[in-house]
GROMACS .gro file of N, CA and C in nm:
model
  378
    1UNK      N    1  13.526  11.017  -7.239
    1UNK     CA    2  13.658  10.958  -7.225
    1UNK      C    3  13.742  11.044  -7.130
    2UNK      N    4  13.816  10.980  -7.044
    2UNK     CA    5  13.897  11.051  -6.944
    2UNK      C    6  14.018  11.117  -7.009
    3UNK      N    7  14.051  11.237  -6.959
    3UNK     CA    8  14.172  11.306  -7.004
    3UNK      C    9  14.295  11.233  -6.955
    4UNK      N   10  14.397  11.222  -7.040
    4UNK     CA   11  14.525  11.164  -7.000
    4UNK      C   12  14.612  11.277  -6.945
    5UNK      N   13  14.664  11.257  -6.825
    5UNK     CA   14  14.743  11.359  -6.757
    5UNK      C   15  14.879  11.298  -6.721
    6UNK      N   16  14.986  11.359  -6.774
    6UNK     CA   17  15.121  11.312  -6.745
    6UNK      C   18  15.182  11.394  -6.632
    7UNK      N   19  15.254  11.329  -6.544
    7UNK     CA   20  15.314  11.393  -6.427
    7UNK      C   21  15.465  11.397  -6.440
    8UNK      N   22  15.524  11.510  -6.400
    8UNK     CA   23  15.669  11.515  -6.387
    8UNK      C   24  15.705  11.491  -6.241
    9UNK      N   25  15.832  11.488  -6.213
    9UNK     CA   26  15.880  11.461  -6.077
    9UNK      C   27  15.828  11.563  -5.978
   10UNK      N   28  15.836  11.691  -6.013
   10UNK     CA   29  15.792  11.797  -5.920
   10UNK      C   30  15.644  11.784  -5.886
   11UNK      N   31  15.563  11.741  -5.983
   11UNK     CA   32  15.419  11.727  -5.959
   11UNK      C   33  15.391  11.618  -5.857
   12UNK      N   34  15.464  11.508  -5.866
   12UNK     CA   35  15.441  11.398  -5.773
   12UNK      C   36  15.499  11.426  -5.634
   13UNK      N   37  15.586  11.526  -5.624
   13UNK     CA   38  15.642  11.566  -5.495
   13UNK      C   39  15.563  11.681  -5.431
   14UNK      N   40  15.466  11.739  -5.504
   14UNK     CA   41  15.387  11.851  -5.454
   14UNK      C   42  15.316  11.826  -5.321
   15UNK      N   43  15.262  11.705  -5.298
   15UNK     CA   44  15.191  11.686  -5.172
   15UNK      C   45  15.278  11.716  -5.049
   16UNK      N   46  15.405  11.684  -5.055
   16UNK     CA   47  15.495  11.709  -4.942
   16UNK      C   48  15.560  11.847  -4.952
   17UNK      N   49  15.614  11.880  -5.069
   17UNK     CA   50  15.689  12.004  -5.084
   17UNK      C   51  15.602  12.130  -5.084
   18UNK      N   52  15.480  12.118  -5.136
   18UNK     CA   53  15.397  12.238  -5.152
   18UNK      C   54  15.263  12.228  -5.082
   19UNK      N   55  15.238  12.119  -5.011
   19UNK     CA   56  15.111  12.096  -4.942
   19UNK      C   57  14.992  12.106  -5.039
   20UNK      N   58  15.009  12.047  -5.158
   20UNK     CA   59  14.904  12.046  -5.259
   20UNK      C   60  14.847  11.906  -5.269
   21UNK      N   61  14.717  11.897  -5.258
   21UNK     CA   62  14.647  11.769  -5.276
   21UNK      C   63  14.624  11.750  -5.427
   22UNK      N   64  14.727  11.702  -5.494
   22UNK     CA   65  14.732  11.700  -5.640
   22UNK      C   66  14.610  11.629  -5.701
   23UNK      N   67  14.578  11.511  -5.653
   23UNK     CA   68  14.470  11.435  -5.715
   23UNK      C   69  14.334  11.497  -5.686
   24UNK      N   70  14.316  11.555  -5.567
   24UNK     CA   71  14.192  11.627  -5.538
   24UNK      C   72  14.179  11.749  -5.628
   25UNK      N   73  14.288  11.819  -5.648
   25UNK     CA   74  14.286  11.937  -5.735
   25UNK      C   75  14.257  11.898  -5.880
   26UNK      N   76  14.312  11.788  -5.926
   26UNK     CA   77  14.282  11.742  -6.062
   26UNK      C   78  14.137  11.701  -6.076
   27UNK      N   79  14.081  11.638  -5.972
   27UNK     CA   80  13.937  11.608  -5.972
   27UNK      C   81  13.857  11.737  -5.989
   28UNK      N   82  13.897  11.841  -5.917
   28UNK     CA   83  13.827  11.970  -5.923
   28UNK      C   84  13.836  12.031  -6.063
   29UNK      N   85  13.955  12.026  -6.122
   29UNK     CA   86  13.977  12.088  -6.253
   29UNK      C   87  13.919  12.007  -6.369
   30UNK      N   88  13.936  11.875  -6.364
   30UNK     CA   89  13.909  11.792  -6.482
   30UNK      C   90  13.794  11.695  -6.466
   31UNK      N   91  13.759  11.659  -6.345
   31UNK     CA   92  13.664  11.551  -6.326
   31UNK      C   93  13.738  11.419  -6.344
   32UNK      N   94  13.699  11.343  -6.443
   32UNK     CA   95  13.762  11.213  -6.466
   32UNK      C   96  13.892  11.230  -6.544
   33UNK      N   97  13.997  11.158  -6.501
   33UNK     CA   98  14.126  11.165  -6.569
   33UNK      C   99  14.204  11.036  -6.546
   34UNK      N  100  14.298  11.011  -6.636
   34UNK     CA  101  14.388  10.896  -6.625
   34UNK      C  102  14.530  10.950  -6.606
   35UNK      N  103  14.600  10.900  -6.505
   35UNK     CA  104  14.737  10.945  -6.476
   35UNK      C  105  14.838  10.857  -6.548
   36UNK      N  106  14.935  10.924  -6.610
   36UNK     CA  107  15.047  10.852  -6.671
   36UNK      C  108  15.177  10.916  -6.622
   37UNK      N  109  15.279  10.835  -6.612
   37UNK     CA  110  15.409  10.885  -6.570
   37UNK      C  111  15.516  10.816  -6.655
   38UNK      N  112  15.606  10.894  -6.714
   38UNK     CA  113  15.714  10.833  -6.791
   38UNK      C  114  15.807  10.752  -6.700
   39UNK      N  115  15.862  10.646  -6.753
   39UNK     CA  116  15.955  10.563  -6.676
   39UNK      C  117  16.071  10.647  -6.621
   40UNK      N  118  16.119  10.747  -6.695
   40UNK     CA  119  16.229  10.832  -6.649
   40UNK      C  120  16.192  10.910  -6.523
   41UNK      N  121  16.065  10.947  -6.509
   41UNK     CA  122  16.020  11.016  -6.387
   41UNK      C  123  16.023  10.918  -6.270
   42UNK      N  124  15.976  10.797  -6.291
   42UNK     CA  125  15.981  10.695  -6.184
   42UNK      C  126  16.125  10.671  -6.141
   43UNK      N  127  16.216  10.664  -6.238
   43UNK     CA  128  16.358  10.643  -6.207
   43UNK      C  129  16.415  10.761  -6.128
   44UNK      N  130  16.379  10.883  -6.169
   44UNK     CA  131  16.428  11.002  -6.099
   44UNK      C  132  16.376  11.006  -5.955
   45UNK      N  133  16.250  10.973  -5.935
   45UNK     CA  134  16.194  10.970  -5.800
   45UNK      C  135  16.267  10.866  -5.713
   46UNK      N  136  16.297  10.751  -5.769
   46UNK     CA  137  16.368  10.647  -5.694
   46UNK      C  138  16.505  10.694  -5.651
   47UNK      N  139  16.578  10.761  -5.741
   47UNK     CA  140  16.710  10.812  -5.706
   47UNK      C  141  16.702  10.917  -5.597
   48UNK      N  142  16.606  11.009  -5.608
   48UNK     CA  143  16.590  11.114  -5.507
   48UNK      C  144  16.548  11.056  -5.372
   49UNK      N  145  16.466  10.952  -5.375
   49UNK     CA  146  16.417  10.890  -5.252
   49UNK      C  147  16.529  10.820  -5.175
   50UNK      N  148  16.638  10.785  -5.243
   50UNK     CA  149  16.751  10.721  -5.176
   50UNK      C  150  16.834  10.818  -5.094
   51UNK      N  151  16.808  10.948  -5.110
   51UNK     CA  152  16.883  11.050  -5.036
   51UNK      C  153  16.831  11.065  -4.895
   52UNK      N  154  16.853  11.183  -4.840
   52UNK     CA  155  16.809  11.212  -4.704
   52UNK      C  156  16.735  11.345  -4.702
   53UNK      N  157  16.660  11.367  -4.596
   53UNK     CA  158  16.595  11.495  -4.578
   53UNK      C  159  16.457  11.503  -4.642
   54UNK      N  160  16.406  11.626  -4.646
   54UNK     CA  161  16.270  11.653  -4.694
   54UNK      C  162  16.251  11.613  -4.840
   55UNK      N  163  16.353  11.638  -4.925
   55UNK     CA  164  16.342  11.602  -5.066
   55UNK      C  165  16.327  11.450  -5.082
   56UNK      N  166  16.401  11.373  -5.004
   56UNK     CA  167  16.392  11.227  -5.012
   56UNK      C  168  16.254  11.178  -4.967
   57UNK      N  169  16.200  11.240  -4.864
   57UNK     CA  170  16.065  11.204  -4.818
   57UNK      C  171  15.963  11.235  -4.927
   58UNK      N  172  15.973  11.356  -4.986
   58UNK     CA  173  15.881  11.396  -5.091
   58UNK      C  174  15.892  11.302  -5.211
   59UNK      N  175  16.014  11.264  -5.247
   59UNK     CA  176  16.034  11.174  -5.360
   59UNK      C  177  15.979  11.035  -5.330
   60UNK      N  178  15.994  10.989  -5.207
   60UNK     CA  179  15.940  10.860  -5.167
   60UNK      C  180  15.787  10.858  -5.177
   61UNK      N  181  15.724  10.964  -5.128
   61UNK     CA  182  15.579  10.977  -5.140
   61UNK      C  183  15.539  10.983  -5.287
   62UNK      N  184  15.614  11.061  -5.366
   62UNK     CA  185  15.586  11.072  -5.509
   62UNK      C  186  15.598  10.938  -5.580
   63UNK      N  187  15.700  10.860  -5.544
   63UNK     CA  188  15.717  10.728  -5.604
   63UNK      C  189  15.600  10.637  -5.569
   64UNK      N  190  15.554  10.645  -5.445
   64UNK     CA  191  15.437  10.565  -5.404
   64UNK      C  192  15.312  10.607  -5.481
   65UNK      N  193  15.292  10.738  -5.496
   65UNK     CA  194  15.177  10.787  -5.573
   65UNK      C  195  15.183  10.739  -5.717
   66UNK      N  196  15.301  10.747  -5.776
   66UNK     CA  197  15.318  10.702  -5.914
   66UNK      C  198  15.286  10.553  -5.928
   67UNK      N  199  15.332  10.474  -5.832
   67UNK     CA  200  15.308  10.330  -5.837
   67UNK      C  201  15.160  10.297  -5.815
   68UNK      N  202  15.095  10.370  -5.725
   68UNK     CA  203  14.956  10.340  -5.688
   68UNK      C  204  14.852  10.399  -5.783
   69UNK      N  205  14.881  10.518  -5.837
   69UNK     CA  206  14.777  10.593  -5.907
   69UNK      C  207  14.801  10.613  -6.057
   70UNK      N  208  14.922  10.583  -6.105
   70UNK     CA  209  14.957  10.617  -6.243
   70UNK      C  210  15.000  10.495  -6.324
   71UNK      N  211  14.973  10.502  -6.452
   71UNK     CA  212  15.022  10.401  -6.545
   71UNK      C  213  15.159  10.448  -6.594
   72UNK      N  214  15.258  10.362  -6.584
   72UNK     CA  215  15.393  10.396  -6.629
   72UNK      C  216  15.403  10.370  -6.779
   73UNK      N  217  15.460  10.468  -6.851
   73UNK     CA  218  15.477  10.454  -6.996
   73UNK      C  219  15.625  10.456  -7.031
   74UNK      N  220  15.662  10.374  -7.127
   74UNK     CA  221  15.799  10.372  -7.176
   74UNK      C  222  15.813  10.474  -7.288
   75UNK      N  223  15.936  10.513  -7.314
   75UNK     CA  224  15.966  10.618  -7.411
   75UNK      C  225  16.110  10.603  -7.455
   76UNK      N  226  16.151  10.688  -7.549
   76UNK     CA  227  16.287  10.679  -7.603
   76UNK      C  228  16.388  10.765  -7.527
   77UNK      N  229  16.342  10.860  -7.450
   77UNK     CA  230  16.431  10.956  -7.383
   77UNK      C  231  16.477  10.904  -7.247
   78UNK      N  232  16.600  10.940  -7.207
   78UNK     CA  233  16.650  10.899  -7.077
   78UNK      C  234  16.630  11.010  -6.972
   79UNK      N  235  16.618  11.134  -7.015
   79UNK     CA  236  16.599  11.248  -6.925
   79UNK      C  237  16.449  11.272  -6.908
   80UNK      N  238  16.403  11.286  -6.785
   80UNK     CA  239  16.260  11.295  -6.754
   80UNK      C  240  16.190  11.408  -6.830
   81UNK      N  241  16.250  11.528  -6.833
   81UNK     CA  242  16.186  11.640  -6.902
   81UNK      C  243  16.170  11.612  -7.051
   82UNK      N  244  16.274  11.553  -7.112
   82UNK     CA  245  16.265  11.519  -7.254
   82UNK      C  246  16.157  11.415  -7.278
   83UNK      N  247  16.142  11.321  -7.187
   83UNK     CA  248  16.037  11.219  -7.199
   83UNK      C  249  15.899  11.283  -7.195
   84UNK      N  250  15.880  11.382  -7.109
   84UNK     CA  251  15.750  11.449  -7.100
   84UNK      C  252  15.721  11.531  -7.225
   85UNK      N  253  15.823  11.593  -7.281
   85UNK     CA  254  15.803  11.667  -7.407
   85UNK      C  255  15.768  11.568  -7.519
   86UNK      N  256  15.835  11.453  -7.520
   86UNK     CA  257  15.804  11.349  -7.619
   86UNK      C  258  15.659  11.302  -7.604
   87UNK      N  259  15.615  11.289  -7.481
   87UNK     CA  260  15.479  11.241  -7.453
   87UNK      C  261  15.372  11.348  -7.472
   88UNK      N  262  15.412  11.474  -7.481
   88UNK     CA  263  15.317  11.585  -7.481
   88UNK      C  264  15.208  11.572  -7.587
   89UNK      N  265  15.241  11.519  -7.702
   89UNK     CA  266  15.139  11.509  -7.807
   89UNK      C  267  15.048  11.386  -7.788
   90UNK      N  268  15.078  11.304  -7.689
   90UNK     CA  269  14.997  11.184  -7.663
   90UNK      C  270  14.905  11.200  -7.543
   91UNK      N  271  14.921  11.308  -7.467
   91UNK     CA  272  14.839  11.331  -7.347
   91UNK      C  273  14.763  11.461  -7.362
   92UNK      N  274  14.663  11.479  -7.276
   92UNK     CA  275  14.582  11.602  -7.280
   92UNK      C  276  14.643  11.714  -7.197
   93UNK      N  277  14.716  11.677  -7.090
   93UNK     CA  278  14.778  11.775  -7.000
   93UNK      C  279  14.908  11.719  -6.944
   94UNK      N  280  14.998  11.810  -6.905
   94UNK     CA  281  15.116  11.773  -6.829
   94UNK      C  282  15.112  11.854  -6.700
   95UNK      N  283  15.135  11.786  -6.587
   95UNK     CA  284  15.139  11.853  -6.457
   95UNK      C  285  15.285  11.874  -6.420
   96UNK      N  286  15.323  12.000  -6.397
   96UNK     CA  287  15.460  12.031  -6.357
   96UNK      C  288  15.463  12.164  -6.283
   97UNK      N  289  15.562  12.179  -6.200
   97UNK     CA  290  15.588  12.306  -6.135
   97UNK      C  291  15.725  12.359  -6.178
   98UNK      N  292  15.781  12.299  -6.283
   98UNK     CA  293  15.912  12.332  -6.336
   98UNK      C  294  15.893  12.431  -6.453
   99UNK      N  295  15.937  12.556  -6.436
   99UNK     CA  296  15.913  12.661  -6.535
   99UNK      C  297  15.972  12.631  -6.673
  100UNK      N  298  16.099  12.585  -6.683
  100UNK     CA  299  16.150  12.554  -6.818
  100UNK      C  300  16.072  12.441  -6.887
  101UNK      N  301  16.034  12.339  -6.811
  101UNK     CA  302  15.956  12.229  -6.870
  101UNK      C  303  15.818  12.280  -6.911
  102UNK      N  304  15.759  12.363  -6.829
  102UNK     CA  305  15.628  12.420  -6.862
  102UNK      C  306  15.633  12.489  -6.998
  103UNK      N  307  15.735  12.570  -7.022
  103UNK     CA  308  15.750  12.642  -7.149
  103UNK      C  309  15.765  12.543  -7.265
  104UNK      N  310  15.847  12.440  -7.248
  104UNK     CA  311  15.868  12.342  -7.354
  104UNK      C  312  15.739  12.268  -7.389
  105UNK      N  313  15.662  12.231  -7.287
  105UNK     CA  314  15.537  12.159  -7.311
  105UNK      C  315  15.435  12.250  -7.378
  106UNK      N  316  15.425  12.375  -7.330
  106UNK     CA  317  15.334  12.471  -7.395
  106UNK      C  318  15.374  12.494  -7.540
  107UNK      N  319  15.503  12.505  -7.566
  107UNK     CA  320  15.552  12.523  -7.703
  107UNK      C  321  15.517  12.402  -7.791
  108UNK      N  322  15.506  12.285  -7.730
  108UNK     CA  323  15.466  12.164  -7.802
  108UNK      C  324  15.315  12.158  -7.825
  109UNK      N  325  15.241  12.255  -7.766
  109UNK     CA  326  15.098  12.264  -7.789
  109UNK      C  327  15.011  12.193  -7.687
  110UNK      N  328  15.069  12.149  -7.577
  110UNK     CA  329  14.993  12.077  -7.475
  110UNK      C  330  14.973  12.168  -7.353
  111UNK      N  331  14.850  12.178  -7.301
  111UNK     CA  332  14.826  12.258  -7.181
  111UNK      C  333  14.901  12.202  -7.060
  112UNK      N  334  14.937  12.292  -6.970
  112UNK     CA  335  15.011  12.255  -6.849
  112UNK      C  336  14.927  12.288  -6.727
  113UNK      N  337  14.927  12.198  -6.633
  113UNK     CA  338  14.863  12.220  -6.503
  113UNK      C  339  14.975  12.246  -6.404
  114UNK      N  340  14.962  12.356  -6.329
  114UNK     CA  341  15.069  12.398  -6.238
  114UNK      C  342  15.008  12.467  -6.116
  115UNK      N  343  15.092  12.495  -6.017
  115UNK     CA  344  15.046  12.559  -5.894
  115UNK      C  345  15.012  12.705  -5.920
  116UNK      N  346  14.900  12.747  -5.861
  116UNK     CA  347  14.860  12.887  -5.858
  116UNK      C  348  14.842  12.922  -5.712
  117UNK      N  349  14.905  13.029  -5.670
  117UNK     CA  350  14.892  13.067  -5.529
  117UNK      C  351  14.964  12.968  -5.440
  118UNK      N  352  14.904  12.940  -5.326
  118UNK     CA  353  14.970  12.853  -5.229
  118UNK      C  354  14.952  12.705  -5.255
  119UNK      N  355  14.828  12.663  -5.282
  119UNK     CA  356  14.806  12.519  -5.293
  119UNK      C  357  14.692  12.481  -5.388
  120UNK      N  358  14.670  12.562  -5.487
  120UNK     CA  359  14.569  12.532  -5.590
  120UNK      C  360  14.640  12.509  -5.722
  121UNK      N  361  14.577  12.432  -5.807
  121UNK     CA  362  14.630  12.410  -5.941
  121UNK      C  363  14.546  12.485  -6.042
  122UNK      N  364  14.610  12.527  -6.153
  122UNK     CA  365  14.538  12.589  -6.263
  122UNK      C  366  14.595  12.538  -6.394
  123UNK      N  367  14.519  12.560  -6.501
  123UNK     CA  368  14.559  12.516  -6.635
  123UNK      C  369  14.607  12.637  -6.713
  124UNK      N  370  14.724  12.621  -6.778
  124UNK     CA  371  14.775  12.723  -6.869
  124UNK      C  372  14.779  12.664  -7.009
  125UNK      N  373  14.734  12.746  -7.104
  125UNK     CA  374  14.740  12.707  -7.245
  125UNK      C  375  14.820  12.813  -7.318
  126UNK      N  376  14.870  12.778  -7.434
  126UNK     CA  377  14.945  12.873  -7.515
  126UNK      C  378  14.865  12.995  -7.549
   0.00000   0.00000   0.00000
């Protein structure tokens, strides 16, 4: 059975902001996996994509990745980080480059996938 992997906003923006091939890296780390994204993350990406500059481009690419590669899940939380913490017990991993969110997810008992070095991902467990 494929591992369920939840993405936060920063993870979906990694291809542009950090030059990380997120899905290739997940293939390397996990093999088969299923991508999920909370609705609040999709909403946050849409808002950021309406702006200008590099962040808007990264958010636009992230929104496209979420639409093309991930299953959107509904939840009770309106804030993206809270939604990911709520989802933490339902998924096998959370992908984020956000340090406070990483700590909250690890405290919830779910491993976190994050950037190591320049453009590789690694898994952290409690």
